[in-house]
mmCIF file of C-alpha atoms in Angstrom:
data_model
loop_
_atom_site.group_PDB
_atom_site.id
_atom_site.type_symbol
_atom_site.label_atom_id
_atom_site.label_comp_id
_atom_site.label_asym_id
_atom_site.label_seq_id
_atom_site.Cartn_x
_atom_site.Cartn_y
_atom_site.Cartn_z
ATOM 1 C CA MET A 1 0.000 0.000 0.000
ATOM 2 C CA THR A 2 1.610 3.271 -1.123
ATOM 3 C CA PHE A 3 1.308 6.479 0.871
ATOM 4 C CA SER A 4 -0.657 8.096 -1.949
ATOM 5 C CA GLY A 5 -3.081 5.170 -2.060
ATOM 6 C CA PHE A 6 -3.515 5.315 1.709
ATOM 7 C CA VAL A 7 -4.291 9.039 1.588
ATOM 8 C CA SER A 8 -6.797 8.481 -1.243
ATOM 9 C CA GLN A 9 -8.467 5.723 0.759
ATOM 10 C CA ILE A 10 -8.779 7.958 3.833
ATOM 11 C CA LEU A 11 -10.142 10.751 1.640
ATOM 12 C CA GLN A 12 -12.865 8.506 0.189
ATOM 13 C CA LEU A 13 -13.854 7.279 3.656
ATOM 14 C CA ALA A 14 -13.921 10.824 5.040
ATOM 15 C CA ILE A 15 -16.114 12.008 2.167
ATOM 16 C CA ALA A 16 -18.506 9.096 2.766
ATOM 17 C CA LEU A 17 -18.749 9.859 6.485
ATOM 18 C CA ALA A 18 -19.347 13.540 5.766
ATOM 19 C CA LEU A 19 -21.792 13.215 2.866
ATOM 20 C CA ALA A 20 -23.969 10.383 4.227
ATOM 21 C CA PRO A 21 -26.048 12.556 6.618
ATOM 22 C CA LEU A 22 -26.211 15.254 3.945
ATOM 23 C CA LEU A 23 -27.712 12.750 1.500
ATOM 24 C CA VAL A 24 -30.413 11.853 4.041
ATOM 25 C CA GLY A 25 -31.151 15.544 4.589
ATOM 26 C CA TRP A 26 -31.382 16.111 0.837
ATOM 27 C CA VAL A 27 -33.814 13.215 0.376
ATOM 28 C CA ASN A 28 -35.976 14.523 3.224
ATOM 29 C CA GLN A 29 -35.991 17.992 1.678
ATOM 30 C CA CYS A 30 -36.983 16.654 -1.731
ATOM 31 C CA ARG A 31 -39.785 14.571 -0.208
ATOM 32 C CA ALA A 32 -41.122 17.661 1.563
ATOM 33 C CA TRP A 33 -40.989 19.774 -1.607
ATOM 34 C CA LEU A 34 -42.727 17.095 -3.678
ATOM 35 C CA ALA A 35 -45.444 16.788 -1.018
ATOM 36 C CA ASN A 36 -45.866 20.587 -0.940
ATOM 37 C CA ARG A 37 -44.728 20.805 2.685
ATOM 38 C CA SER A 38 -42.181 22.969 4.461
ATOM 39 C CA ALA A 39 -38.818 21.307 4.042
ATOM 40 C CA PRO A 40 -36.592 20.570 7.075
ATOM 41 C CA PRO A 41 -33.095 22.118 7.141
ATOM 42 C CA LEU A 42 -30.517 20.339 5.015
ATOM 43 C CA ALA A 43 -28.191 20.062 8.016
ATOM 44 C CA LEU A 44 -30.837 18.576 10.329
ATOM 45 C CA PRO A 45 -29.266 15.053 10.328
ATOM 46 C CA TYR A 46 -25.941 16.567 11.439
ATOM 47 C CA ARG A 47 -27.659 18.443 14.263
ATOM 48 C CA THR A 48 -29.523 15.334 15.356
ATOM 49 C CA ILE A 49 -26.365 13.211 15.451
ATOM 50 C CA ALA A 50 -24.411 15.926 17.288
ATOM 51 C CA LYS A 51 -27.211 16.377 19.825
ATOM 52 C CA LEU A 52 -27.371 12.642 20.509
ATOM 53 C CA PHE A 53 -23.600 12.448 21.069
ATOM 54 C CA HIS A 54 -23.895 15.053 23.835
ATOM 55 C CA LYS A 55 -26.617 13.157 25.755
ATOM 56 C CA ASP A 56 -26.207 10.495 28.426
ATOM 57 C CA ALA A 57 -27.060 6.975 27.347
ATOM 58 C CA VAL A 58 -29.826 5.090 29.144
ATOM 59 C CA VAL A 59 -29.439 1.309 28.929
ATOM 60 C CA ALA A 60 -31.817 -1.316 30.283
ATOM 61 C CA GLN A 61 -30.619 -3.229 33.333
ATOM 62 C CA ASN A 62 -30.988 -6.599 31.612
ATOM 63 C CA ALA A 63 -29.028 -5.509 28.515
ATOM 64 C CA SER A 64 -26.109 -7.764 27.650
ATOM 65 C CA PRO A 65 -22.722 -6.564 26.320
ATOM 66 C CA LEU A 66 -24.031 -7.411 22.841
ATOM 67 C CA PHE A 67 -26.590 -4.599 23.133
ATOM 68 C CA ARG A 68 -23.850 -2.065 23.902
ATOM 69 C CA LEU A 69 -21.459 -3.427 21.278
ATOM 70 C CA THR A 70 -23.918 -3.546 18.371
ATOM 71 C CA PRO A 71 -23.925 0.199 17.470
ATOM 72 C CA TYR A 72 -20.136 0.152 17.107
ATOM 73 C CA VAL A 73 -20.167 -3.049 15.030
ATOM 74 C CA VAL A 74 -22.914 -1.752 12.738
ATOM 75 C CA PHE A 75 -21.179 1.592 12.247
ATOM 76 C CA ALA A 76 -17.806 -0.078 11.607
ATOM 77 C CA ALA A 77 -19.371 -2.450 9.057
ATOM 78 C CA MET A 78 -20.985 0.424 7.142
ATOM 79 C CA ALA A 79 -17.780 2.479 7.273
ATOM 80 C CA LEU A 80 -15.761 -0.474 5.944
ATOM 81 C CA ALA A 81 -18.335 -0.968 3.188
ATOM 82 C CA ALA A 82 -17.928 2.709 2.274
ATOM 83 C CA ALA A 83 -14.188 2.117 1.952
ATOM 84 C CA ILE A 84 -14.714 -0.937 -0.269
ATOM 85 C CA VAL A 85 -17.176 0.587 -2.749
ATOM 86 C CA PRO A 86 -15.229 2.448 -5.498
ATOM 87 C CA SER A 87 -16.975 5.819 -5.349
ATOM 88 C CA LEU A 88 -13.982 8.068 -6.186
ATOM 89 C CA ALA A 89 -11.293 5.768 -7.601
ATOM 90 C CA THR A 90 -11.033 2.123 -8.589
ATOM 91 C CA ASP A 91 -7.603 1.022 -7.336
ATOM 92 C CA LEU A 92 -7.889 2.081 -3.702
ATOM 93 C CA PRO A 93 -6.285 -0.397 -1.251
ATOM 94 C CA PHE A 94 -9.474 -1.499 0.518
ATOM 95 C CA ALA A 95 -11.469 -1.706 -2.719
ATOM 96 C CA SER A 96 -9.062 -4.255 -4.176
ATOM 97 C CA ALA A 97 -8.935 -6.256 -0.934
ATOM 98 C CA ALA A 98 -12.553 -7.406 -1.050
ATOM 99 C CA ASP A 99 -15.088 -8.394 -3.678
ATOM 100 C CA ALA A 100 -18.835 -8.057 -4.107
ATOM 101 C CA ILE A 101 -19.555 -11.138 -1.995
ATOM 102 C CA ALA A 102 -17.601 -9.684 0.939
ATOM 103 C CA LEU A 103 -19.557 -6.446 0.557
ATOM 104 C CA VAL A 104 -22.870 -8.289 0.848
ATOM 105 C CA GLY A 105 -21.402 -10.108 3.837
ATOM 106 C CA LEU A 106 -20.747 -6.793 5.596
ATOM 107 C CA PHE A 107 -24.382 -5.783 5.119
ATOM 108 C CA ALA A 108 -25.471 -9.176 6.468
ATOM 109 C CA LEU A 109 -23.157 -8.825 9.476
ATOM 110 C CA ALA A 110 -24.702 -5.485 10.412
ATOM 111 C CA ARG A 111 -28.213 -6.914 9.991
ATOM 112 C CA VAL A 112 -27.523 -9.909 12.237
ATOM 113 C CA PHE A 113 -26.069 -7.764 15.028
ATOM 114 C CA ILE A 114 -28.881 -5.199 14.983
ATOM 115 C CA ALA A 115 -31.485 -7.988 14.988
ATOM 116 C CA LEU A 116 -29.827 -9.770 17.927
ATOM 117 C CA ALA A 117 -29.569 -6.503 19.852
ATOM 118 C CA ALA A 118 -33.235 -5.769 19.194
ATOM 119 C CA MET A 119 -34.205 -9.105 20.763
ATOM 120 C CA ASP A 120 -31.702 -8.797 23.602
ATOM 121 C CA ILE A 121 -33.864 -6.558 25.803
ATOM 122 C CA GLY A 122 -36.948 -8.724 25.322
ATOM 123 C CA THR A 123 -39.404 -6.013 24.314
ATOM 124 C CA ALA A 124 -42.272 -6.771 21.958
ATOM 125 C CA PHE A 125 -41.351 -4.054 19.472
ATOM 126 C CA GLY A 126 -37.699 -5.111 19.302
ATOM 127 C CA THR A 127 -38.570 -8.735 18.600
ATOM 128 C CA LEU A 128 -41.172 -7.695 16.028
ATOM 129 C CA GLY A 129 -38.696 -5.475 14.201
ATOM 130 C CA ALA A 130 -35.940 -8.116 14.275
ATOM 131 C CA ARG A 131 -38.213 -10.761 12.768
ATOM 132 C CA ARG A 132 -39.316 -8.406 10.022
ATOM 133 C CA GLU A 133 -35.741 -7.264 9.342
ATOM 134 C CA MET A 134 -34.459 -10.814 8.913
ATOM 135 C CA PHE A 135 -37.499 -11.615 6.770
ATOM 136 C CA VAL A 136 -36.729 -8.723 4.414
ATOM 137 C CA GLY A 137 -33.010 -9.512 4.397
ATOM 138 C CA PHE A 138 -33.667 -13.169 3.595
ATOM 139 C CA LEU A 139 -35.482 -12.049 0.438
ATOM 140 C CA ALA A 140 -33.300 -9.067 -0.516
ATOM 141 C CA GLU A 141 -29.785 -10.506 -0.242
ATOM 142 C CA PRO A 142 -30.186 -13.169 -2.981
ATOM 143 C CA ALA A 143 -31.541 -10.527 -5.364
ATOM 144 C CA LEU A 144 -28.590 -8.230 -4.587
ATOM 145 C CA LEU A 145 -26.146 -11.077 -5.206
ATOM 146 C CA MET A 146 -27.787 -11.844 -8.564
ATOM 147 C CA VAL A 147 -27.430 -8.185 -9.580
ATOM 148 C CA LEU A 148 -23.731 -8.213 -8.673
ATOM 149 C CA PHE A 149 -23.213 -11.536 -10.439
ATOM 150 C CA THR A 150 -24.778 -10.086 -13.594
ATOM 151 C CA ALA A 151 -22.211 -7.287 -13.554
ATOM 152 C CA SER A 152 -19.459 -9.794 -12.809
ATOM 153 C CA LEU A 153 -20.380 -11.776 -15.945
ATOM 154 C CA ILE A 154 -19.560 -8.703 -18.013
ATOM 155 C CA SER A 155 -16.214 -8.063 -16.312
ATOM 156 C CA HIS A 156 -15.411 -11.757 -15.596
ATOM 157 C CA SER A 157 -14.636 -10.865 -11.990
ATOM 158 C CA THR A 158 -16.468 -10.310 -8.698
ATOM 159 C CA SER A 159 -14.018 -7.563 -7.738
ATOM 160 C CA LEU A 160 -15.836 -4.224 -7.637
ATOM 161 C CA PRO A 161 -12.907 -2.190 -9.055
ATOM 162 C CA THR A 162 -12.626 -4.621 -11.974
ATOM 163 C CA ILE A 163 -16.376 -4.389 -12.606
ATOM 164 C CA VAL A 164 -16.258 -0.587 -12.628
ATOM 165 C CA GLU A 165 -13.193 -0.561 -14.872
ATOM 166 C CA ALA A 166 -14.920 -2.912 -17.317
ATOM 167 C CA LEU A 167 -18.096 -0.841 -17.432
ATOM 168 C CA ALA A 168 -16.606 2.666 -17.375
ATOM 169 C CA HIS A 169 -13.279 2.533 -19.180
ATOM 170 C CA ARG A 170 -14.169 0.705 -22.359
ATOM 171 C CA ASP A 171 -16.035 1.588 -25.547
ATOM 172 C CA PHE A 172 -19.638 2.597 -24.991
ATOM 173 C CA ALA A 173 -21.975 -0.390 -25.144
ATOM 174 C CA ILE A 174 -25.591 -1.058 -24.271
ATOM 175 C CA TYR A 175 -26.170 -4.064 -22.014
ATOM 176 C CA PRO A 176 -29.827 -5.190 -21.940
ATOM 177 C CA SER A 177 -29.041 -7.350 -18.917
ATOM 178 C CA MET A 178 -28.024 -4.284 -16.914
ATOM 179 C CA ALA A 179 -31.447 -2.724 -17.543
ATOM 180 C CA PHE A 180 -33.152 -5.627 -15.752
ATOM 181 C CA ALA A 181 -30.452 -5.574 -13.089
ATOM 182 C CA GLY A 182 -30.961 -1.841 -12.564
ATOM 183 C CA VAL A 183 -34.665 -2.246 -11.834
ATOM 184 C CA ALA A 184 -33.946 -5.156 -9.478
ATOM 185 C CA PHE A 185 -31.242 -3.193 -7.675
ATOM 186 C CA THR A 186 -33.580 -0.228 -7.186
ATOM 187 C CA MET A 187 -36.190 -2.468 -5.598
ATOM 188 C CA VAL A 188 -33.624 -4.123 -3.334
ATOM 189 C CA SER A 189 -32.175 -0.756 -2.338
ATOM 190 C CA LEU A 190 -35.606 0.504 -1.288
ATOM 191 C CA ALA A 191 -36.157 -2.559 0.880
ATOM 192 C CA GLU A 192 -32.689 -2.661 2.405
ATOM 193 C CA ASN A 193 -32.761 1.005 3.404
ATOM 194 C CA ALA A 194 -36.238 0.827 4.970
ATOM 195 C CA ARG A 195 -37.806 3.123 2.395
ATOM 196 C CA ILE A 196 -41.282 3.225 0.925
ATOM 197 C CA PRO A 197 -42.920 0.971 -0.320
ATOM 198 C CA VAL A 198 -41.414 -1.687 2.009
ATOM 199 C CA ASP A 199 -40.950 0.492 5.102
ATOM 200 C CA ASN A 200 -41.510 4.117 6.086
ATOM 201 C CA PRO A 201 -38.650 5.779 8.020
ATOM 202 C CA ALA A 202 -40.877 8.696 9.041
ATOM 203 C CA THR A 203 -43.389 6.721 11.131
ATOM 204 C CA HIS A 204 -43.439 4.679 14.341
ATOM 205 C CA LEU A 205 -46.657 2.798 13.669
ATOM 206 C CA GLU A 206 -46.676 -0.773 14.952
ATOM 207 C CA LEU A 207 -48.151 -2.233 11.768
ATOM 208 C CA THR A 208 -45.598 -0.612 9.448
ATOM 209 C CA MET A 209 -42.228 -0.041 11.102
ATOM 210 C CA ILE A 210 -39.320 -2.422 10.661
ATOM 211 C CA HIS A 211 -36.037 -0.598 11.210
ATOM 212 C CA GLU A 212 -37.416 1.873 13.748
ATOM 213 C CA ALA A 213 -38.842 -0.956 15.871
ATOM 214 C CA MET A 214 -35.351 -2.381 16.424
ATOM 215 C CA ILE A 215 -33.748 0.813 17.715
ATOM 216 C CA LEU A 216 -36.432 2.098 20.094
ATOM 217 C CA GLU A 217 -34.346 1.061 23.140
ATOM 218 C CA TYR A 218 -31.236 2.934 22.006
ATOM 219 C CA SER A 219 -30.391 6.479 23.064
ATOM 220 C CA ALA A 220 -27.584 9.047 23.080
ATOM 221 C CA ARG A 221 -24.296 7.984 21.452
ATOM 222 C CA HIS A 222 -25.604 4.499 20.648
ATOM 223 C CA LEU A 223 -28.551 5.906 18.726
ATOM 224 C CA ALA A 224 -26.295 8.477 17.048
ATOM 225 C CA LEU A 225 -24.022 5.724 15.721
ATOM 226 C CA ILE A 226 -26.992 3.715 14.448
ATOM 227 C CA GLU A 227 -28.524 6.749 12.714
ATOM 228 C CA TRP A 228 -25.145 7.592 11.174
ATOM 229 C CA ALA A 229 -24.744 3.957 10.088
ATOM 230 C CA SER A 230 -28.209 4.046 8.476
ATOM 231 C CA ALA A 231 -27.186 7.141 6.529
ATOM 232 C CA LEU A 232 -23.961 5.390 5.508
ATOM 233 C CA LYS A 233 -25.943 2.377 4.317
ATOM 234 C CA LEU A 234 -28.070 4.579 2.078
ATOM 235 C CA PHE A 235 -24.885 6.278 0.839
ATOM 236 C CA ASN A 236 -23.240 2.897 0.159
ATOM 237 C CA TYR A 237 -26.200 1.563 -1.806
ATOM 238 C CA SER A 238 -26.329 4.796 -3.798
ATOM 239 C CA CYS A 239 -22.619 4.509 -4.610
ATOM 240 C CA ILE A 240 -22.997 0.844 -5.576
ATOM 241 C CA GLY A 241 -25.786 1.788 -7.971
ATOM 242 C CA LEU A 242 -23.730 4.627 -9.421
ATOM 243 C CA ALA A 243 -20.658 2.382 -9.773
ATOM 244 C CA LEU A 244 -22.625 -0.337 -11.572
ATOM 245 C CA PHE A 245 -24.999 1.655 -13.740
ATOM 246 C CA ILE A 246 -23.503 5.175 -14.006
ATOM 247 C CA PRO A 247 -19.771 4.500 -13.531
ATOM 248 C CA PHE A 248 -18.557 7.437 -15.586
ATOM 249 C CA GLY A 249 -16.539 10.049 -13.710
ATOM 250 C CA ILE A 250 -14.779 7.634 -11.321
ATOM 251 C CA ALA A 251 -11.002 8.100 -11.325
ATOM 252 C CA GLY A 252 -8.933 5.233 -12.631
ATOM 253 C CA GLY A 253 -5.991 5.571 -10.231
ATOM 254 C CA SER A 254 -5.415 6.564 -6.624
ATOM 255 C CA THR A 255 -2.330 8.593 -7.554
ATOM 256 C CA ASP A 256 -4.123 10.765 -10.099
ATOM 257 C CA TRP A 257 -5.117 13.553 -7.722
ATOM 258 C CA LEU A 258 -6.587 15.724 -10.452
ATOM 259 C CA ALA A 259 -8.961 12.939 -11.508
ATOM 260 C CA ILE A 260 -9.936 12.305 -7.871
ATOM 261 C CA LEU A 261 -10.627 16.002 -7.295
ATOM 262 C CA LEU A 262 -12.788 16.048 -10.420
ATOM 263 C CA ALA A 263 -14.554 12.851 -9.362
ATOM 264 C CA THR A 264 -15.655 14.398 -6.058
ATOM 265 C CA PRO A 265 -18.088 17.021 -7.492
ATOM 266 C CA VAL A 266 -19.252 14.463 -10.066
ATOM 267 C CA LEU A 267 -20.101 12.080 -7.229
ATOM 268 C CA ALA A 268 -21.932 14.849 -5.358
ATOM 269 C CA ALA A 269 -23.953 15.723 -8.466
ATOM 270 C CA LYS A 270 -24.904 12.104 -9.136
ATOM 271 C CA LEU A 271 -25.912 11.636 -5.491
ATOM 272 C CA ALA A 272 -28.068 14.764 -5.667
ATOM 273 C CA ILE A 273 -29.874 13.422 -8.743
ATOM 274 C CA GLY A 274 -30.205 9.988 -7.170
ATOM 275 C CA GLY A 275 -31.550 11.474 -3.932
ATOM 276 C CA PHE A 276 -34.189 13.384 -5.843
ATOM 277 C CA ALA A 277 -35.122 10.218 -7.762
ATOM 278 C CA LEU A 278 -35.456 8.329 -4.459
ATOM 279 C CA ALA A 279 -37.700 11.048 -3.040
ATOM 280 C CA LEU A 280 -39.799 10.976 -6.216
ATOM 281 C CA ILE A 281 -40.234 7.190 -6.015
ATOM 282 C CA GLU A 282 -41.280 7.428 -2.374
ATOM 283 C CA THR A 283 -43.711 10.243 -3.104
ATOM 284 C CA LEU A 284 -45.372 8.362 -5.956
ATOM 285 C CA SER A 285 -45.473 5.018 -4.128
ATOM 286 C CA ALA A 286 -47.773 3.745 -1.418
ATOM 287 C CA LYS A 287 -46.671 1.726 1.586
ATOM 288 C CA LEU A 288 -47.153 -1.978 0.929
ATOM 289 C CA ARG A 289 -48.752 -4.248 3.488
ATOM 290 C CA LEU A 290 -46.167 -6.489 5.080
ATOM 291 C CA PHE A 291 -47.402 -9.707 3.493
ATOM 292 C CA ARG A 292 -46.931 -8.080 0.054
ATOM 293 C CA ALA A 293 -43.190 -7.603 0.679
ATOM 294 C CA PRO A 294 -42.345 -11.147 -0.548
ATOM 295 C CA GLU A 295 -44.061 -10.368 -3.850
ATOM 296 C CA PHE A 296 -42.095 -7.123 -4.181
ATOM 297 C CA LEU A 297 -38.719 -8.679 -3.393
ATOM 298 C CA GLY A 298 -39.569 -11.864 -5.281
ATOM 299 C CA THR A 299 -40.105 -9.724 -8.369
ATOM 300 C CA ALA A 300 -36.709 -8.125 -7.774
ATOM 301 C CA PHE A 301 -35.082 -11.560 -7.575
ATOM 302 C CA LEU A 302 -36.786 -12.727 -10.770
ATOM 303 C CA LEU A 303 -35.629 -9.588 -12.599
ATOM 304 C CA ALA A 304 -32.075 -10.145 -11.369
ATOM 305 C CA VAL A 305 -32.146 -13.778 -12.518
ATOM 306 C CA LEU A 306 -33.598 -12.664 -15.848
ATOM 307 C CA ALA A 307 -30.696 -10.226 -16.170
ATOM 308 C CA MET A 308 -28.232 -13.088 -15.703
ATOM 309 C CA LEU A 309 -30.048 -15.239 -18.263
ATOM 310 C CA VAL A 310 -30.090 -12.418 -20.817
ATOM 311 C CA ASN A 311 -26.372 -11.943 -20.320
ATOM 312 C CA LEU A 312 -25.640 -15.641 -20.664
ATOM 313 C CA LEU A 313 -27.866 -16.117 -23.724
ATOM 314 C CA LEU A 314 -27.145 -12.863 -25.564
ATOM 315 C CA GLY A 315 -23.709 -12.083 -24.177
ATOM 316 C CA SER A 316 -24.701 -8.523 -23.364
#
């Protein structure tokens, strides 16, 4: 690992940590504008996280060490995922050290810990949210793997930098398989980030909440880390989608500082457009009943499998 590559890696991670709450604030603003409501401040997620860090944590007496450890594990997993996803450059040290399967494994690790912590206290809401979270993850992870495998068939590698290099730095080509994969990835991203139509992050209703039900017992710094990790997860999924389907603008080398500096505003612009698209989807969609979630995610899996079949049969 060269010094320049190490600095580039730290820069990408720092940008992810800084922009993740901003992306959540931007999506919330766009949702408010589209619903003709007064929009919250763009910096509200930063203020919320800072306020929570300055409060004293209240932990249940019967909480095990797992309950206290989970926020740090979840945040570390999302931060490591942000370092793996090639959002600014493709040959960063951490990006080349792991592949797409390891990335999905990091998301699964965070899900398992947050579900175990939700059941640790023994509350009804925590257990309800954990069961629903594992139910959604059980359906979403295979579809996400199929999407990544479709991209890997084009690049002949499961390494994310190699996939991005194959899609971005070659002659322009239209891949019909990636169109199916793009729709499937959008559906999986909505489910994994607890967005409408699978979940609604703005409510605490018993019949609808999934993610919020698992974190009701957390407070102060623990809740701040979980909220920050949730923002990082949305940022990571957005960057994965941009790397797979709109890879143009990503620097090819970690030592090309000019390309990295140019890639930073390009990434911000693509995230702004993607955040608005997410807000538009949520505004135009209705919350699905829970028993309809398997149909939604099953459709995503079928589209991802169809993408693989199109690639294998047509070679594109």
